[in-house]
Coordinates of C-alpha atoms and ligand atoms in Angstrom, one line a residue:
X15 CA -57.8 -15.6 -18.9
X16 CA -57.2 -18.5 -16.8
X17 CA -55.4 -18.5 -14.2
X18 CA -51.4 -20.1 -14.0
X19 CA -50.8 -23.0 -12.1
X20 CA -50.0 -22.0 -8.3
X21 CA -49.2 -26.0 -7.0
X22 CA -46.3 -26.1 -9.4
X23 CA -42.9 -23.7 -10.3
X24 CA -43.8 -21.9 -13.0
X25 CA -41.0 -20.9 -15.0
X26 CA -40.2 -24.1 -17.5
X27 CA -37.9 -24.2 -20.3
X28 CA -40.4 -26.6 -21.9
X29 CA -42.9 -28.5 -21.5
X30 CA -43.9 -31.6 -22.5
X31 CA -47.6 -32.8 -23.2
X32 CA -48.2 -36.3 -23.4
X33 CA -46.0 -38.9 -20.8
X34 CA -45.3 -42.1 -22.6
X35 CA -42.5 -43.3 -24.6
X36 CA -42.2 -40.3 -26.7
X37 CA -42.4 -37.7 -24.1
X38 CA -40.9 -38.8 -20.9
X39 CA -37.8 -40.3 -23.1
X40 CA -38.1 -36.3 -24.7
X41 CA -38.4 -34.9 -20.8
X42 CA -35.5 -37.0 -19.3
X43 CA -32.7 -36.3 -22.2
X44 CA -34.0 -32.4 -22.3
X45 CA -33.8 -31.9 -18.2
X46 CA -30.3 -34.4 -18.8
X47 CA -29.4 -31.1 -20.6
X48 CA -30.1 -28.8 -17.4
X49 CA -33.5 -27.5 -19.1
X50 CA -36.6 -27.1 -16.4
X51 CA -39.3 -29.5 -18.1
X52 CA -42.4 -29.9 -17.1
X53 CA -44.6 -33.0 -18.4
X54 CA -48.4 -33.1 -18.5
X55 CA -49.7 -36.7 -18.9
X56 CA -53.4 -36.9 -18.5
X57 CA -53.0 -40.6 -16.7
X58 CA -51.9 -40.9 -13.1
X59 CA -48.2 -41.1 -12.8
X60 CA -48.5 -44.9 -11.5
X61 CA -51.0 -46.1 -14.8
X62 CA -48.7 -44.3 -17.9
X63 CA -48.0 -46.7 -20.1
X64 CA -50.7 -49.3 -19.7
X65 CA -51.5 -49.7 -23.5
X66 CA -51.6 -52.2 -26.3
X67 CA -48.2 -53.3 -27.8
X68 CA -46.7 -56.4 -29.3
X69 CA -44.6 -55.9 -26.4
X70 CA -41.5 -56.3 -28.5
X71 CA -38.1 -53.6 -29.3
X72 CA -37.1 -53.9 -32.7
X73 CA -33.0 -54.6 -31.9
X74 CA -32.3 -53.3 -35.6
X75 CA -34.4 -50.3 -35.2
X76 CA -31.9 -49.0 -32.2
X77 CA -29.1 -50.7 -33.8
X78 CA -29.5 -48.2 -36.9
X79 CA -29.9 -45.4 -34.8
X80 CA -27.1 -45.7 -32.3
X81 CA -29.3 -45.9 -29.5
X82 CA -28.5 -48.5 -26.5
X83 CA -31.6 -50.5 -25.7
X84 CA -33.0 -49.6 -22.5
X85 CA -32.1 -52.4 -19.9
X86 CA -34.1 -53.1 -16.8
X87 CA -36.8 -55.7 -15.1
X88 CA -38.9 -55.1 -18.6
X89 CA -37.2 -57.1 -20.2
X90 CA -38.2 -60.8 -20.8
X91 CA -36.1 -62.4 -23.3
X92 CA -34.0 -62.3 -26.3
X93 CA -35.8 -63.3 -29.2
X94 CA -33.3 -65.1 -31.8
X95 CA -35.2 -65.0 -34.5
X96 CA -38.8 -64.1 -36.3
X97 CA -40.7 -66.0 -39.3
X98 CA -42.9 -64.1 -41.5
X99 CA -45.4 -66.5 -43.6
X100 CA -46.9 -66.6 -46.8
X101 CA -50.7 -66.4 -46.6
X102 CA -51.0 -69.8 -47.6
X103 CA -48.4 -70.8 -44.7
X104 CA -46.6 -72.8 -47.0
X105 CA -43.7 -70.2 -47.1
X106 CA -41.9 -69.7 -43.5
X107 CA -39.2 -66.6 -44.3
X108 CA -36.6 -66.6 -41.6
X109 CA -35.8 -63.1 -40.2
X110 CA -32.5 -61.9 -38.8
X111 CA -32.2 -61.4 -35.1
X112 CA -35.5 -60.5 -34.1
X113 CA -35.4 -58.0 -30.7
X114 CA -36.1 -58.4 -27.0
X115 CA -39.8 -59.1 -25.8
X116 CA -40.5 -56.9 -23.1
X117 CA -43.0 -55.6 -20.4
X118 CA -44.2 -52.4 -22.4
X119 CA -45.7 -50.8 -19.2
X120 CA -42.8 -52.0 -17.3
X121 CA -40.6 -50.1 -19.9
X122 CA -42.9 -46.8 -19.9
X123 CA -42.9 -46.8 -16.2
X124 CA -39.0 -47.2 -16.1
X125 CA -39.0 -43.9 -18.5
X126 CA -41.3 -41.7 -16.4
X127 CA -39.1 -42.3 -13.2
X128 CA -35.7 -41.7 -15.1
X129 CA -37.7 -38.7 -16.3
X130 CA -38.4 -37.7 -12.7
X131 CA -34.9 -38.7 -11.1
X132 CA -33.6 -36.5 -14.0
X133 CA -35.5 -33.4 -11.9
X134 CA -38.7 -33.0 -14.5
X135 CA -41.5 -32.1 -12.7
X136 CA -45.0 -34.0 -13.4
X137 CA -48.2 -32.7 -13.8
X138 CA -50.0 -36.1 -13.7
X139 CA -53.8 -36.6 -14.4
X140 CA -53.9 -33.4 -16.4
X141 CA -54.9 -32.7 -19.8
X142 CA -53.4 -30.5 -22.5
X143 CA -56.4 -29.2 -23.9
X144 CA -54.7 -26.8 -26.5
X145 CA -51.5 -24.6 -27.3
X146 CA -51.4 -20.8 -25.7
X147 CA -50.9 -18.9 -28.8
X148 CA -49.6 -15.0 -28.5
X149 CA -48.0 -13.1 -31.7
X150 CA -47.7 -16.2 -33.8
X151 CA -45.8 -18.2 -31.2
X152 CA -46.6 -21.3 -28.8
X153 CA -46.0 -19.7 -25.6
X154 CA -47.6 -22.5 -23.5
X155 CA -50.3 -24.7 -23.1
X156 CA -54.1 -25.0 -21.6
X157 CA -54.8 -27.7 -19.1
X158 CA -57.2 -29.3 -16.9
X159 CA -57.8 -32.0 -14.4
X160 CA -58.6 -34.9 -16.5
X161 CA -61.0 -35.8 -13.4
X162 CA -63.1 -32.2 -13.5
X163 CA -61.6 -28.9 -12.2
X164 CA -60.3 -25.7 -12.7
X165 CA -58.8 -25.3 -16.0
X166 CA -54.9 -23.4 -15.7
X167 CA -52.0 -22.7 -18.0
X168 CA -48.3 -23.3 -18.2
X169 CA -46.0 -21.2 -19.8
X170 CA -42.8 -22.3 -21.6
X171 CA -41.0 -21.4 -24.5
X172 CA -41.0 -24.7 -26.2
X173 CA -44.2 -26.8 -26.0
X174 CA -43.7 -30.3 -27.1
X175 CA -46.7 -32.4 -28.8
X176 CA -46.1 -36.2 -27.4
X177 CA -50.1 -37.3 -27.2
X178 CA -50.0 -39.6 -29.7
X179 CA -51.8 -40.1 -32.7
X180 CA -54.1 -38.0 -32.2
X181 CA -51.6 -35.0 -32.1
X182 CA -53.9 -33.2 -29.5
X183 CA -51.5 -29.4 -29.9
X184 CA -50.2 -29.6 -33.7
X185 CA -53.6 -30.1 -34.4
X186 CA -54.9 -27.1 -32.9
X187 CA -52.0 -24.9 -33.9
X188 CA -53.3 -22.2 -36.8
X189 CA -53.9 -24.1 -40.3
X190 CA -51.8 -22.3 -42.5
X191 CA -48.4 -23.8 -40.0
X192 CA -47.1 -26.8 -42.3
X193 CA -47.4 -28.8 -38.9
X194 CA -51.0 -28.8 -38.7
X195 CA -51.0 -31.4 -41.8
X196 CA -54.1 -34.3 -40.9
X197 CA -53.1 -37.7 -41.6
X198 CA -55.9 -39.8 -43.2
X199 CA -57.2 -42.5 -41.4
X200 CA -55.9 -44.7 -44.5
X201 CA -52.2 -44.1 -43.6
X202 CA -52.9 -45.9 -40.3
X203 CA -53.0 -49.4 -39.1
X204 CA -55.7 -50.4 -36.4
X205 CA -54.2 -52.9 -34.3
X206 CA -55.6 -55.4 -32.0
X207 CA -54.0 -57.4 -29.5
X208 CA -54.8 -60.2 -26.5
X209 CA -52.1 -61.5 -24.1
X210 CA -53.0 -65.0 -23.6
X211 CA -51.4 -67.7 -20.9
X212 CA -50.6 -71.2 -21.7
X213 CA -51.6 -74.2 -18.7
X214 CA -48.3 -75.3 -19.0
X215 CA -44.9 -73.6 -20.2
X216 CA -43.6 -74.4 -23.8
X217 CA -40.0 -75.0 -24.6
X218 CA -39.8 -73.4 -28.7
X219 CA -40.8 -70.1 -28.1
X220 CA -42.6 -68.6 -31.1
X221 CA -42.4 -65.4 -33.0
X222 CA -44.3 -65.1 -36.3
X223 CA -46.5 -62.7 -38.2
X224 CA -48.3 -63.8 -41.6
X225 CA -49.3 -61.5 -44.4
X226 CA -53.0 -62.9 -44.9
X227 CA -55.3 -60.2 -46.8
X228 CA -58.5 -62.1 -46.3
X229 CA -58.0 -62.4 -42.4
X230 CA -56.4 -59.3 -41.9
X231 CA -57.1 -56.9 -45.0
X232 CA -53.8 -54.6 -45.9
X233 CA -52.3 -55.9 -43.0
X234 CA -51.1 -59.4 -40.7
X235 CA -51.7 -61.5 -37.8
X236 CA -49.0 -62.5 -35.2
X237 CA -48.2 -65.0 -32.6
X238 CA -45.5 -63.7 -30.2
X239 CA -44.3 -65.5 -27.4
X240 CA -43.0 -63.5 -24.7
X241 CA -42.2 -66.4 -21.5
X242 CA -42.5 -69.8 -21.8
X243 CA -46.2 -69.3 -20.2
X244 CA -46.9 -65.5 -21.7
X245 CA -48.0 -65.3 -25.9
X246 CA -48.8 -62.1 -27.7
X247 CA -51.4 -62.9 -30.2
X248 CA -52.9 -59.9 -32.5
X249 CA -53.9 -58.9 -35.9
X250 CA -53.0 -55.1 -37.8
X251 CA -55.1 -54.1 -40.4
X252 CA -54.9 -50.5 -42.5
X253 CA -57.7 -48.5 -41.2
X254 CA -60.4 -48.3 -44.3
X255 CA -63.4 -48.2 -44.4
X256 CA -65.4 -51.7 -43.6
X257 CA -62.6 -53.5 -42.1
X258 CA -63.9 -56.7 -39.7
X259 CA -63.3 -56.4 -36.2
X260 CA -60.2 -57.9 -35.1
X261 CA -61.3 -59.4 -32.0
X262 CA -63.5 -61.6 -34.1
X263 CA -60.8 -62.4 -36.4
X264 CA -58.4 -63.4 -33.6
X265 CA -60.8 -65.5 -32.4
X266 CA -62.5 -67.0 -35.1
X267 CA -59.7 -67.2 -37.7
X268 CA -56.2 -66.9 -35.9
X269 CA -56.6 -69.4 -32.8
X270 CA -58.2 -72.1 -34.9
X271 CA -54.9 -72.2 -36.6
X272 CA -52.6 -72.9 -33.5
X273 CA -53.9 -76.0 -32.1
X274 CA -51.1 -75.5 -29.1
X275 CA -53.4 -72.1 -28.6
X276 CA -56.2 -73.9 -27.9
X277 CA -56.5 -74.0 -24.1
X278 CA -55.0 -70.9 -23.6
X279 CA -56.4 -68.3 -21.4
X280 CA -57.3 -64.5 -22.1
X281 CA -56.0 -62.6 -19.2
X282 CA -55.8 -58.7 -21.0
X283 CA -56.6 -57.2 -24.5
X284 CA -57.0 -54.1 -26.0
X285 CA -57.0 -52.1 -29.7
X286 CA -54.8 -49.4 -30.6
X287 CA -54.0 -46.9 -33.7
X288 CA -50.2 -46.8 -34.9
X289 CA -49.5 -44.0 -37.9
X290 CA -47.7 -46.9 -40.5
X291 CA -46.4 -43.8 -43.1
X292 CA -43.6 -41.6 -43.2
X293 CA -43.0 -39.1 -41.0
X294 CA -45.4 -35.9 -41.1
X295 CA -43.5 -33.3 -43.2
X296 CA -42.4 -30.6 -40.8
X297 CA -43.1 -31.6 -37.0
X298 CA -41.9 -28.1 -35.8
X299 CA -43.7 -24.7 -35.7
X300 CA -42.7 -21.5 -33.7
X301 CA -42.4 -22.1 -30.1
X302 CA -43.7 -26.1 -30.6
X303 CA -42.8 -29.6 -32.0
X304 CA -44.0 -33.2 -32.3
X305 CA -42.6 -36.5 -31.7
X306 CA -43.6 -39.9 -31.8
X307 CA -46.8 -41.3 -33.1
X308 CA -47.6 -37.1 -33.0
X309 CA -45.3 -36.8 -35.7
X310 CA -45.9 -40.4 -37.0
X311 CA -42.5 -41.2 -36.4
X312 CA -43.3 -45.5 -36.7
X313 CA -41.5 -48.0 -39.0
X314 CA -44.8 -48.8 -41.5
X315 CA -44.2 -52.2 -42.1
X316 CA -43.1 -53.1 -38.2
X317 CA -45.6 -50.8 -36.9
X318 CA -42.3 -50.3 -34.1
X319 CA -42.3 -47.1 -32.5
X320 CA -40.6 -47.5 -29.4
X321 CA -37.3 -47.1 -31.2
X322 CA -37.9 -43.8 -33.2
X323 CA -39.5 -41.7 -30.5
X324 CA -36.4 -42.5 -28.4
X325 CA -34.3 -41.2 -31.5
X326 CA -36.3 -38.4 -32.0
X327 CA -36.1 -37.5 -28.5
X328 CA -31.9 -37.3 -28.5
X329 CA -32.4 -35.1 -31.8
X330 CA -34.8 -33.0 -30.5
X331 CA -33.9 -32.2 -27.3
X332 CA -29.8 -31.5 -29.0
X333 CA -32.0 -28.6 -31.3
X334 CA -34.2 -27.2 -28.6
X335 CA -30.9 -26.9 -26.1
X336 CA -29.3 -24.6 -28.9
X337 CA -32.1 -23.0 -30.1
X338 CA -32.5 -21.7 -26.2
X339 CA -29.2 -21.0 -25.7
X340 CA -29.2 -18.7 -28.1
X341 CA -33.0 -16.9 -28.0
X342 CA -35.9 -16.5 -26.0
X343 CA -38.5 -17.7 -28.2
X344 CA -37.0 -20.2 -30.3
X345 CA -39.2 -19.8 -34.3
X346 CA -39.5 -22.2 -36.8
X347 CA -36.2 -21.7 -38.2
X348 CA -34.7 -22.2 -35.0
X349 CA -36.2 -25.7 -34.6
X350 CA -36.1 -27.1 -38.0
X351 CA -32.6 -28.5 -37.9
X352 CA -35.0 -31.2 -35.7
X353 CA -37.2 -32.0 -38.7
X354 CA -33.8 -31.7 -41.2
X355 CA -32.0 -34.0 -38.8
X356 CA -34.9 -36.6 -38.6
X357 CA -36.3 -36.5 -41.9
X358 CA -33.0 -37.1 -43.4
X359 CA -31.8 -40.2 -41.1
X360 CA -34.3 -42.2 -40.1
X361 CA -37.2 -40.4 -42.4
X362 CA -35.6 -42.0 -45.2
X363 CA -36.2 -45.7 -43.9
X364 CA -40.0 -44.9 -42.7
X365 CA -40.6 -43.2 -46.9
X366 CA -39.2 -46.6 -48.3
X367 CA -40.9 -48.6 -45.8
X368 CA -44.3 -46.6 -46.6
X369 CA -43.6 -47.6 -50.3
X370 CA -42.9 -51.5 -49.4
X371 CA -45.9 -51.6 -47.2
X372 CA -48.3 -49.6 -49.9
X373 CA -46.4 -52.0 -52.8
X374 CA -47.1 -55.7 -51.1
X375 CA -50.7 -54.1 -50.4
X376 CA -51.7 -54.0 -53.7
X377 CA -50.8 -57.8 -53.9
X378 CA -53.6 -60.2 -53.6
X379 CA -53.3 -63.4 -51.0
X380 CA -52.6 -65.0 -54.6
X381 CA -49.8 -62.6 -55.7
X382 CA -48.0 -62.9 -51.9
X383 CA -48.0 -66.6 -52.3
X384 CA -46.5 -66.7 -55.6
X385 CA -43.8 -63.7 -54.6
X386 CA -42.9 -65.6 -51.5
X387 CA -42.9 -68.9 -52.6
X388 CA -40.8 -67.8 -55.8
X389 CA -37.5 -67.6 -54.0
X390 CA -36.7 -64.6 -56.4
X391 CA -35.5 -62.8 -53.1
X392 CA -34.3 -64.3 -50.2
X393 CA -35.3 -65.3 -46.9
X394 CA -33.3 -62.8 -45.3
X395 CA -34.0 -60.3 -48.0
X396 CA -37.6 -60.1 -47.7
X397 CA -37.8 -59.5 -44.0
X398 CA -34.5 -57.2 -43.9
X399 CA -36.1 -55.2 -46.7
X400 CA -39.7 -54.8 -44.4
X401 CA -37.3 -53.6 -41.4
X402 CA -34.6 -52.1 -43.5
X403 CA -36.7 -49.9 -46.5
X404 CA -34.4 -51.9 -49.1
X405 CA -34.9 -54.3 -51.8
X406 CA -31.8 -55.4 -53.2
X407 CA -33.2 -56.5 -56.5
X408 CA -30.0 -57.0 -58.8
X409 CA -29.7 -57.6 -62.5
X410 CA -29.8 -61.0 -62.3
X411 CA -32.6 -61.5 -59.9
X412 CA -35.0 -59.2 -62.4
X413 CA -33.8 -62.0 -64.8
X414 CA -34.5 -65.2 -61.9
X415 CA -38.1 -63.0 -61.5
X416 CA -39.2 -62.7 -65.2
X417 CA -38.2 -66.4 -65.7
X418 CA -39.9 -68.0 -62.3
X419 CA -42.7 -65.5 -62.5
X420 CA -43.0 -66.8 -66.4
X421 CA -47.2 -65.8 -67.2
X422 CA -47.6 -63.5 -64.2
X423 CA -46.0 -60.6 -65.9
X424 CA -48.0 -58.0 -63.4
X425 CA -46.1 -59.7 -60.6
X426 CA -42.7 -59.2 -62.5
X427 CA -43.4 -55.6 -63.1
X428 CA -44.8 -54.7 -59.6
X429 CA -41.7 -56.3 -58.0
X430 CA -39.8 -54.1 -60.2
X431 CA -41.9 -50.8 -59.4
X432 CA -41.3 -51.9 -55.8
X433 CA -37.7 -51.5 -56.0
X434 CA -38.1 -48.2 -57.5
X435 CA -40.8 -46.7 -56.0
X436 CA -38.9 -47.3 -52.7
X437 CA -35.3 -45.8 -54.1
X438 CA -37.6 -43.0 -55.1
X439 CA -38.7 -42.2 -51.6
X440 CA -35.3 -42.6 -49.6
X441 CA -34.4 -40.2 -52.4
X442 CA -36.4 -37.3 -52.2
X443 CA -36.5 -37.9 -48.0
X444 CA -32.4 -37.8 -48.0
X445 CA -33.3 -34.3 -50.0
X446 CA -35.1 -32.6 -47.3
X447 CA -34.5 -29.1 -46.9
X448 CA -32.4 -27.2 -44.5
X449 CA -34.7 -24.2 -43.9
X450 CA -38.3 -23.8 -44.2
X451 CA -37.9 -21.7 -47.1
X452 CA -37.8 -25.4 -49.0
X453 CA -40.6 -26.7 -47.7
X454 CA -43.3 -25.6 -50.1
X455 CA -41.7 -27.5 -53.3
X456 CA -40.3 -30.2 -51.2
X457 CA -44.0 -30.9 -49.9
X458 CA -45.3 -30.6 -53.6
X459 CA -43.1 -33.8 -54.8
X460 CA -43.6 -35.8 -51.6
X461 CA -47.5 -35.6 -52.4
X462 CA -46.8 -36.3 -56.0
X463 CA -44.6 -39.3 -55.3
X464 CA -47.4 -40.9 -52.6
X465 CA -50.2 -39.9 -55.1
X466 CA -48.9 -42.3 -57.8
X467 CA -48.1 -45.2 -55.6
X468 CA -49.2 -48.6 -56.0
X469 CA -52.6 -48.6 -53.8
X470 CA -54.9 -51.8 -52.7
X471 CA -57.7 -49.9 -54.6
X472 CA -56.0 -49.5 -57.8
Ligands
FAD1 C1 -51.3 -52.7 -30.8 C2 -50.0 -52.0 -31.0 C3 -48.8 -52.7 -30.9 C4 -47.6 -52.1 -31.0 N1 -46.5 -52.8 -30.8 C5 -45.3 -52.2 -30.8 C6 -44.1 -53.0 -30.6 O1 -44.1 -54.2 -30.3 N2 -42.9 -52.3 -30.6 C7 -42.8 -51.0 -30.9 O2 -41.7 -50.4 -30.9 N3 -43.9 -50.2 -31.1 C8 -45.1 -50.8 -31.1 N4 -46.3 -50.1 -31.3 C9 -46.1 -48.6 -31.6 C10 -45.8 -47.9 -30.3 O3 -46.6 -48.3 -29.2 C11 -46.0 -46.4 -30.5 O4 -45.3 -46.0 -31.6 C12 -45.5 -45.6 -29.3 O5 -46.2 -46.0 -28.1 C13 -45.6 -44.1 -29.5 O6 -45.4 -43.5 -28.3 P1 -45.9 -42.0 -28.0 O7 -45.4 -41.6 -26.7 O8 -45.6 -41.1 -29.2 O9 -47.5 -42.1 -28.0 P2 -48.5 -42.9 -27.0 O10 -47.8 -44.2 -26.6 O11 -49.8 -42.9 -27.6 O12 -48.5 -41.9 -25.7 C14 -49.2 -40.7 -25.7 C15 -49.3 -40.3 -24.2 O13 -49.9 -39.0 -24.2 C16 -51.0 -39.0 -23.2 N5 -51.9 -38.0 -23.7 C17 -52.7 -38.1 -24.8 N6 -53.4 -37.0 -24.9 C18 -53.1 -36.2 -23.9 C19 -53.4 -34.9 -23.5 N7 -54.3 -34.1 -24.3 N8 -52.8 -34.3 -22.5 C20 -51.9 -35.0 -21.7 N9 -51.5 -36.3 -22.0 C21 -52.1 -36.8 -23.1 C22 -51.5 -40.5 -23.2 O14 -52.1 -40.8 -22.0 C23 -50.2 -41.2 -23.4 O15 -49.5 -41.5 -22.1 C24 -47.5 -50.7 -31.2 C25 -48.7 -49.9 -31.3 C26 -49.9 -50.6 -31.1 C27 -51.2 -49.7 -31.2

């Protein structure tokens, strides 16, 4: 058996794998709580963070949730509003107010040291290489220098799975725990994004992503400036197979279409993976539990993340305080009222959003035009409903629809399935159940429900 860690105390409440957004927000508001957290991040304290984002916060996404948005030196502006285009770019939808544009390392940094101020301790540049596993509990977690070394354990209670997409513990968790469930590559969007500087600064800042299925298959581009000299240009695309790569598209298909782009310089780039679904269905097993892109906890449509880990991270760290208060080694049951609490809020939005995203998918660059150049739903109304997970499709707009969309019946009856489809899902996610013991049949119509979605392959 390895050996425990000597360098560091080793009696933790929990400990949390995995030091970005997700878990040093999940670190601070648990030690906030007087818990003894340790996180394990496999970076070096002073490079967490450093990874691709649009760099933006979604202000409705923490407006919904009731959190306050973060305020420090990350922040670069206040962006009034966003456009989202028809492929054609003949359509420019005006969104409601937009977000802030930020420094996302800046912001992650900020959260590691309000993690450490808070007393968590940090075991930097070390890897979680797998849960400790003794009579059907997390009881800890196997490490190791990410540089070489001796591997050693740490011992906690509560382990906590912040690493990401990849989910590095709940994947490696026995596969008969509900938590263990593998995400297709399908329900996830491979992102790509450069940070470009202009010669000289612009006045109009620009935010504005387009819905183009030929550039970007399933997925947009997007041109986001961030300072008057800084711009955020990238492309999303659903991760299937034979995909182009995005660099290429940037550069051969994106630029070319902002001539004010054109002498702009490259100064950083860099790919990522964001989950775009609805959250997995039970992030909690005894002794451990997910959060953030390990739980897929990310508004589909937005591909905004920042906002739900930091949501997640309030609820969870509220369950795992009672749960300890009140045992030793917290089980499943004790830590589900993190999943029911989740799942029922801001689950809800991510299962309708899923459905939008999977709905407008199945639309050709054709269909997209027609839809947004129909004026069937408004501006607002389209890009609330990508943020929001509602269509607000009355009576008389079915009516507006059937007459403006007069020999594209297909179109009529998928915006009509849309509507729906995504009722359906905010539905059955407000049903979640309150013990484990629901799980099984709750699981059963979630799968059904997914299943028969629209899909770009059918
Ligand atoms: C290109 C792109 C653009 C995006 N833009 C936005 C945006 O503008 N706004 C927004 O809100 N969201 C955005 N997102 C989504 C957002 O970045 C994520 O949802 C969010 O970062 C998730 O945070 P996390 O902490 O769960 O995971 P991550 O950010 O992936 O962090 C995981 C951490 O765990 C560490 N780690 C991994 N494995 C181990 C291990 N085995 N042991 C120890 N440590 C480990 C990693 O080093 C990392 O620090 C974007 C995502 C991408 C890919």
């Amino acid at each position: 058996m390895c050996p425990r860690w000597g360098g560091l105390d080793n009696s933790f409440d929990v400990i949390v794998a995995g030091g970005n957004v997700a878990g040093a927000s999940t670190a601070f508001d648990l030690a906030s709580k007087g818990l003894r957290v340790l996180l394990v991040e496999r970076r070096s304290q002073a490079r967490v963070g450093s990874r691709s984002c649009g760099d933006g916060i979604d202000r409705y996404q923490f407006e919904k949730l009731g959190l306050p948005i973060p305020r420090g030196e990350f922040i670069l502006r206040e962006v009034e509003h966003a456009y989202l285009n028809s492929p054609d770019r003949k359509v420019r939808l005006r969104g409601e107010t937009a977000g802030i544009a930020i420094d996302r390392f800046g912001l992650n940094q900020y959260l590691v040291r309000r993690a450490l101020d808070a007393g968590v301790q940090m075991a930097d540049r070390t890897e979680a290489t797998g849960p400790i596993i003794e009579e059907g509990h997390v009881v800890g977690v196997h490490c190791r220098p990410s540089r070489g070394g001796d591997a050693f354990r740490v011992l906690a209670p509560v382990t906590v799975d912040a690493t990401g997409w990849r989910a590095r513990l709940r994947q490696a968790v026995p596969a008969d725990w509900p938590m263990t469930e593998v995400v297709p590559h399908s329900e996830m969007a491979l992102a790509y994004r450069e940070e470009r500087r202009r010669p000289e600064p612009v006045e109009d800042l620009l935010v504005e992503a387009t819905f183009d299925f030929e550039i970007a298959p399933q997925g947009l581009y997007w041109v986001a400036d961030r300072t008057e000299t800084l711009v955020n240009v990238g492309i999303g695309m659903q991760w299937v197979p034979g995909i182009p790569n995005p660099r290429t598209q940037i550069h051969k298909e994106v630029l070319p279409k902002y001539p004010g782009l054109a002498n702009t310089t490259e100064i950083r780039s860099g790919a990522g993976v964001i989950p775009n679904r609805r959250p997995i269905d039970c992030p909690v097993g005894p002794g451990i539990v997910a959060i953030g892109d390990a739980a897929c906890q990310v508004q589909p449509m937005t591909g905004s993340g920042i906002g739900a880990s930091m949501y997640a991270a309030g609820l969870l760290s509220e369950v795992v305080t009672v749960a300890l208060e009140t045992t030793k080694t917290p089980t499943m049951e004790d830590l589900f009222p993190y999943a029911h609490r989740y799942h029922t809020s801001y689950g809800t939005d991510q299962a309708a959003n899923q459905m939008l995203r999977m709905s407008l998918q199945a639309l050709t660059n054709a269909q997209l035009n027609r839809l947004m150049g129909s004026g069937i739903v408004s501006e607002a109304e389209i890009v609330s409903a990508a943020r929001k997970g509602r269509l607000d499709l009355s009576f008389g707009k079915k009516l507006k629809a059937a007459t403006k969309l007069l020999g594209e019946p297909r179109l009529v009856r998928a915006l009509k399935r849309m509507q729906s489809d995504m009722e359906s899902a905010r539905d059955l996610y407000t049903r979640y159940p309150e013990d484990p013991s629901g799980l099984t049949s709750w699981r059963k119509e979630v799968k059904e429900l997914f299943d028969r979605a629209p899909s770009a392959r059918s």
